[in-house]
XYZ file of C-alpha atoms in Angstrom:
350
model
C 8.797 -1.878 1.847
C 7.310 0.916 -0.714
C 3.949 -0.439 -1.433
C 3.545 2.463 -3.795
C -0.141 1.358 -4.522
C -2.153 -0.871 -2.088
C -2.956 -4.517 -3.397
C -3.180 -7.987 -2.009
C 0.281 -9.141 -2.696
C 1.547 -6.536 0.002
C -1.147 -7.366 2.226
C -0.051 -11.209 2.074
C 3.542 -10.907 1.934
C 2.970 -9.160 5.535
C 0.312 -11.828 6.625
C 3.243 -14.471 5.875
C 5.557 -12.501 7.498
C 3.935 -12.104 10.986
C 3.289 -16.231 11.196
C 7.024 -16.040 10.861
C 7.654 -14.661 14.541
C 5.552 -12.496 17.475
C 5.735 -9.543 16.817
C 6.338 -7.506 13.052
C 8.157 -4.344 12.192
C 7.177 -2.849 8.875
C 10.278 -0.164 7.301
C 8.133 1.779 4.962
C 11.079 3.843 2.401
C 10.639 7.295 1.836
C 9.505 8.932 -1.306
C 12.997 10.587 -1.932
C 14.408 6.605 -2.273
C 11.347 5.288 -3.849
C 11.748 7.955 -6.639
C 15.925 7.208 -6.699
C 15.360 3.581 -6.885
C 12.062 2.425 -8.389
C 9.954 5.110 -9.627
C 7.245 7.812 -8.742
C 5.328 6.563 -6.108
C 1.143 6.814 -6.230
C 0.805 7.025 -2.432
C 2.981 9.769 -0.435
C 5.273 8.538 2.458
C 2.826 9.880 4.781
C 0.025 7.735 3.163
C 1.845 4.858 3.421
C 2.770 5.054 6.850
C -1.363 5.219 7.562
C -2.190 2.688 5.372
C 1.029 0.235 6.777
C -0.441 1.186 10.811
C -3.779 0.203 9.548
C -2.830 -3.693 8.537
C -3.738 -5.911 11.135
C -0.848 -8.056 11.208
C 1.489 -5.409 11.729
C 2.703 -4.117 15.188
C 5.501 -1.639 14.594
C 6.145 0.894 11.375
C 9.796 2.356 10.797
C 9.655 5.387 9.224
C 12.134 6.705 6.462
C 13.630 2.864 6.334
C 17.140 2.543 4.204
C 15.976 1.034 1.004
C 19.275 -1.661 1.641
C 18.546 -3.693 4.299
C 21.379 -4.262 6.751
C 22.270 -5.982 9.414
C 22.775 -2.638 11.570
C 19.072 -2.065 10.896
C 17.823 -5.047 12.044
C 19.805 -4.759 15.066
C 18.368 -1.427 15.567
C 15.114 -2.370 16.062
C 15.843 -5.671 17.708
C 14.698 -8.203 14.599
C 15.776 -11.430 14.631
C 15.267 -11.535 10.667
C 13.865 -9.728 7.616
C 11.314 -11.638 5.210
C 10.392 -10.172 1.349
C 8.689 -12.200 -1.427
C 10.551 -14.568 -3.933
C 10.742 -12.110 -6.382
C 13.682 -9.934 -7.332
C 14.251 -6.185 -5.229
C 17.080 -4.405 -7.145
C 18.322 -1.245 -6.187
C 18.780 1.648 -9.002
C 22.321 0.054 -9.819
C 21.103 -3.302 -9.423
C 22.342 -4.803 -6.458
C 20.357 -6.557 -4.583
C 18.325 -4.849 -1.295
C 18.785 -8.054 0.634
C 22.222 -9.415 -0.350
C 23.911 -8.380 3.273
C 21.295 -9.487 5.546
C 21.044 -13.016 2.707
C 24.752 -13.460 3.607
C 24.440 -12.948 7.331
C 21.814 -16.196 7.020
C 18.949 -13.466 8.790
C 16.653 -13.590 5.512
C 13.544 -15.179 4.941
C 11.434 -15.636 1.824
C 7.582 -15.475 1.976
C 5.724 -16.288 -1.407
C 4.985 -13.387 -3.835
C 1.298 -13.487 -4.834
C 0.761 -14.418 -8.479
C -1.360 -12.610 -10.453
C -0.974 -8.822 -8.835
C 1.848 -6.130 -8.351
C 2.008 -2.300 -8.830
C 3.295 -2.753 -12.158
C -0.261 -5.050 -13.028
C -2.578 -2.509 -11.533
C -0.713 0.453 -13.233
C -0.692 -1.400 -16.643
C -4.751 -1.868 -15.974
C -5.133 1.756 -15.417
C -2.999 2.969 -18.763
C -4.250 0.049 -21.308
C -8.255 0.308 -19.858
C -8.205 -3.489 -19.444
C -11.642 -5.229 -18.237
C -9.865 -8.747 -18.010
C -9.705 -8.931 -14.812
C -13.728 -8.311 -14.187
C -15.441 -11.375 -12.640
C -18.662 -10.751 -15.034
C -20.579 -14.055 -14.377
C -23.621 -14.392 -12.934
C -21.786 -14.911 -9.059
C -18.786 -14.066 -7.614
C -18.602 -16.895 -5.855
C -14.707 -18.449 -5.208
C -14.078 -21.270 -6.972
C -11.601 -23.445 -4.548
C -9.803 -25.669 -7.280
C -9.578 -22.244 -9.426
C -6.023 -21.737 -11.017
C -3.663 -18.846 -12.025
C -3.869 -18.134 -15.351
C -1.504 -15.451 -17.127
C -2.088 -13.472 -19.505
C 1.296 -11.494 -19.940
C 1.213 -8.972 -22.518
C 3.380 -9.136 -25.832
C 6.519 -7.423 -24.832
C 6.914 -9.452 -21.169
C 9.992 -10.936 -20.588
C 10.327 -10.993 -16.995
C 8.323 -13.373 -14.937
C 8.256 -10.754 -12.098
C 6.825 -7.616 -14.615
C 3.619 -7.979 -16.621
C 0.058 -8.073 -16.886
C -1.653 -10.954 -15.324
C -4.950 -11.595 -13.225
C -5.212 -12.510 -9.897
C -7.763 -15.090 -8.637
C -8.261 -16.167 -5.152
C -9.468 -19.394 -3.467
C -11.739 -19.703 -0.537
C -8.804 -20.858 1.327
C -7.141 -17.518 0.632
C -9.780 -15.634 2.321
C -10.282 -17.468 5.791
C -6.402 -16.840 5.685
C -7.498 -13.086 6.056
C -10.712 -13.200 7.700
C -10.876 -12.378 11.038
C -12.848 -15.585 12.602
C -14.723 -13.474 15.095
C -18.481 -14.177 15.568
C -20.557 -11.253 15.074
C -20.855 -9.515 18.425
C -22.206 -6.083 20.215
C -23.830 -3.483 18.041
C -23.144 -4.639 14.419
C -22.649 -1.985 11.459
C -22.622 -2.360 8.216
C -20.881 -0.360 5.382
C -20.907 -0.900 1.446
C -19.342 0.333 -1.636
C -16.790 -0.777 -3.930
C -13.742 0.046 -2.270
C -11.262 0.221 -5.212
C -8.171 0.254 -5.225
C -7.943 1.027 -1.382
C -6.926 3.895 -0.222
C -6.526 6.596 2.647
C -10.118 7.504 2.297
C -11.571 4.236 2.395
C -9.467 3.632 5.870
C -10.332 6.953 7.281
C -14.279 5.972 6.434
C -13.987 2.255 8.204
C -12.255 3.620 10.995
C -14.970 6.376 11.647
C -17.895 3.835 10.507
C -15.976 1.069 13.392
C -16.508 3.702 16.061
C -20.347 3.464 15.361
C -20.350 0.194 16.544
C -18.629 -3.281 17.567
C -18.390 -5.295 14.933
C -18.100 -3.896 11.084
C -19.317 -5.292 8.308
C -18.617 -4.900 4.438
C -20.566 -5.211 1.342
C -18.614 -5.179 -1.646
C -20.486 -4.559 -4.774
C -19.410 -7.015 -7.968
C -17.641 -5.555 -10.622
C -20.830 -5.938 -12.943
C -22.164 -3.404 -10.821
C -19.509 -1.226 -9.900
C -18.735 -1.123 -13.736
C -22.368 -0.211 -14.568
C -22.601 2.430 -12.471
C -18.757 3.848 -12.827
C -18.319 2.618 -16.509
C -15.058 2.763 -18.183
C -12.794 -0.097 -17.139
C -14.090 0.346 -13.361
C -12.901 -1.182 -10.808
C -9.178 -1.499 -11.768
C -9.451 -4.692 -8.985
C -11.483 -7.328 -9.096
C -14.198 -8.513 -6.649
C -11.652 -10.682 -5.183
C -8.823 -8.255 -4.898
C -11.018 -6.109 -3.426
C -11.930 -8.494 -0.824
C -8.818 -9.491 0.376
C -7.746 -5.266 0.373
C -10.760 -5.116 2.713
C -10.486 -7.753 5.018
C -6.305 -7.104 5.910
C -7.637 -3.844 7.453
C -7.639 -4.008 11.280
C -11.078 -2.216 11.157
C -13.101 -5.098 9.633
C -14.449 -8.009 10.997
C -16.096 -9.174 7.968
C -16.683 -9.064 4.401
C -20.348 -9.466 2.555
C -19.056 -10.557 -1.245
C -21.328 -9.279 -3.975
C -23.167 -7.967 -1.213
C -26.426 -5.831 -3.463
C -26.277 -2.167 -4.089
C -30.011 -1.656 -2.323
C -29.385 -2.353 1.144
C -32.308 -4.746 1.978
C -34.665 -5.401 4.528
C -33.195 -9.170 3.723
C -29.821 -8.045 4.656
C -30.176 -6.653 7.581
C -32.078 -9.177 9.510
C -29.509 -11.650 7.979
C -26.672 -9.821 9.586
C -28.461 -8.534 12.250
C -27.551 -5.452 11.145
C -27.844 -2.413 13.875
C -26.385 0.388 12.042
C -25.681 0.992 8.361
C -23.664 3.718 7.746
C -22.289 5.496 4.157
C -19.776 8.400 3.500
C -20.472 11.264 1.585
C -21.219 9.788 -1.767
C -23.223 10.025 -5.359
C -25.200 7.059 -3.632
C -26.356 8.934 -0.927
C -27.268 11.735 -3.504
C -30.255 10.537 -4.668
C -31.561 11.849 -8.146
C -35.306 12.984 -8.316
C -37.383 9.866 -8.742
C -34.767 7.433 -8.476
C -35.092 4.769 -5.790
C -32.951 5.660 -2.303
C -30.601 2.671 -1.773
C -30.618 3.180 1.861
C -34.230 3.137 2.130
C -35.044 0.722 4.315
C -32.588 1.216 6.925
C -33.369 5.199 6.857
C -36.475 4.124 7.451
C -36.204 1.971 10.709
C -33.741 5.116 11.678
C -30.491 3.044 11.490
C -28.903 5.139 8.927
C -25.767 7.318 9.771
C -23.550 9.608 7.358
C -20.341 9.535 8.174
C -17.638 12.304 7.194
C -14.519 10.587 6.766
C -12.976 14.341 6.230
C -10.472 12.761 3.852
C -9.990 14.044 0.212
C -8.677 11.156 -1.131
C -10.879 8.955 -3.659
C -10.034 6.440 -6.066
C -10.981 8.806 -8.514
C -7.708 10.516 -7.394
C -5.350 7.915 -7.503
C -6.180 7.293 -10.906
C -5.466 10.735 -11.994
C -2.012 10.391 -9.953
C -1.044 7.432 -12.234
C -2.206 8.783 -15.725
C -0.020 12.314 -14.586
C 2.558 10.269 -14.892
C 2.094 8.204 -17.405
C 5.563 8.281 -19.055
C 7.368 7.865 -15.562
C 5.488 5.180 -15.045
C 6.149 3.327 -18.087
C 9.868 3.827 -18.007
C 9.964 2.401 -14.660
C 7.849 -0.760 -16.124
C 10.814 -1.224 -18.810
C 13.406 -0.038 -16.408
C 12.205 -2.267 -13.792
C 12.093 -5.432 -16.047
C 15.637 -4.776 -17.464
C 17.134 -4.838 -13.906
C 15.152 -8.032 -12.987
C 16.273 -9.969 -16.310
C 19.994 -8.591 -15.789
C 19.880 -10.328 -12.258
C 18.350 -13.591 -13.269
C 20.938 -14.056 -16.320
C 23.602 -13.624 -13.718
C 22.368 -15.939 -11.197
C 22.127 -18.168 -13.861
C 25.609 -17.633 -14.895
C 26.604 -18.019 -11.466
C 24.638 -21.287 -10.870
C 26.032 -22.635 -14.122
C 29.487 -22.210 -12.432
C 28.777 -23.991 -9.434
């Protein structure tokens, strides 16, 4: 896989995967192939690799994987089968990654999440949508909620556009963890945006403070009131899903408040809250401290993450390359629309 940003519909594919068989084996490419093939990656290969570890469904990364899956490779490391998403994986001359291991009958399909892809959350960052923004009054999950697109103007390709993702309650016991809450219980919030190596090198420290971490995620009315522009670039339910496929987390507080609350706490029976170095834990004069209350029963911790990496960052990554990026949007929906008129072709000869 490249996952060159982090979302939900990588998350899932490798959630489907793993119910597959016992034990999976993640091939994460390297950014020499990702560049030859698809296009400037946002994450580095080394990123990836932390970020891949860090998924709790996944028990084995491959390093530097051949962007053509073969049969030799799966032998290699002893796999019965590879699985990818019903969408199209083209190589840069447009054959197709998976056609040898297809024709050896040792290919499975897992279902692509509707709704989100790099090429969504890069067209979100470049056009400064807000569509995706859950702006109600709750957050709440509607079950019986449906996928709407909303493709923009030149879309062709029903694998490459700009849609919006929403999720169902059932989606997210699929990645919660089921534990009960149990030992010393911490809790962590924020918005955790388009999730990163800093948000995994915070959880992990903030997990070692305790047994059992909890996460409030802030809605995107508030994260976009107090980071304005079209902040986040994920919605509240992207964001949870992100959150709860890390190994780290044991649970997920959804539109959890930005003033962490005597409320809260005893709800949760919360032991420890802890927060990174952050403008919320740099209080302006006069301004109320969010972490008030827990500071005040002395179950506040800072935690240094000693990571660089913000979502702040990321964003800057994509907008450096803004023309790479959207050549590889047209680029990429060229190759997928060449493959589907020739399957078409072919199935019309059959």
């Amino acid at each position: 896989m490249d996952a060159m940003t982090w979302h939900i519909s990588v998350t899932n594919s490798l959630r489907q995967a793993k119910a597959m068989g016992q034990k999976l084996i993640v091939g994460v490419h390297s950014d020499e192939d990702i560049r030859r093939h698809k296009g400037p990656p946002v994450f580095t290969e080394e990123e990836r690799y932390k970020m891949v570890v860090s998924i709790k469904w996944v028990d084995y990364v491959v390093t530097n994987a051949p962007y053509l899956t073969t049969v030799q490779t799966l032998d290699k490391y002893r796999c019965d089968f590879s699985v990818h998403g019903d969408d199209i994986t083209l190589s840069a001359d447009g054959t197709d990654t998976y056609q040898q291991v297809k024709s050896a009958g040792r290919y499975k399909e897992c279902k692509r999440t509707a709704g989100i892809s790099t090429t969504d959350l890069v067209g979100r960052m470049l056009l400064l949508t807000k569509s995706h923004h859950q702006m109600g009054e709750s957050s709440l999950v509607d079950p019986v909620c449906v996928q709407e697109g909303s493709k923009d103007s030149t879309t062709k390709s029903p694998f490459t556009g700009v849609s919006q993702f929403l999720s169902t309650s059932r989606k997210i016991s699929q990645f919660a963890s089921g534990k009960e809450p149990f030992g010393k219980i911490v809790y962590v919030d924020g918005d955790f945006d388009l999730f990163h190596v800093g948000h995994l090198a915070f959880l992990t420290e903030a997990k070692k403070r305790g047994d059992y971490l909890i996460v409030g995620l802030h809605s995107d009315r508030a994260v976009n009131k107090y980071k304005g522009s079209n902040h986040p670039i994920m919605s509240i339910h992207e964001r949870t899903l992100s959150v709860l496929a890390c190994r780290f987390v044991d649970d997920v507080v959804i539109d959890a408040p930005y003033i962490v609350t005597q409320d809260l706490m005893e709800h949760f029976k919360v032991d420890v809250v802890c927060a990174g170095h952050s403008s919320k834990t740099r209080v302006p004069s006069g301004a109320q401290d969010p972490y008030e209350y827990p500071k005040s029963l002395n179950k506040f911790q800072i935690v240094d993450s000693r990571s660089e990496m913000s979502t702040s960052k990321i964003i800057e990554r994509i907008l450096a390359n803004r023309l790479k990026f959207s050549e590889r949007n047209v680029k990429k929906e060229k190759k997928e629309l060449d493959a589907l008129e020739a399957k078409r072709r072919m199935e019309g000869d059959v």
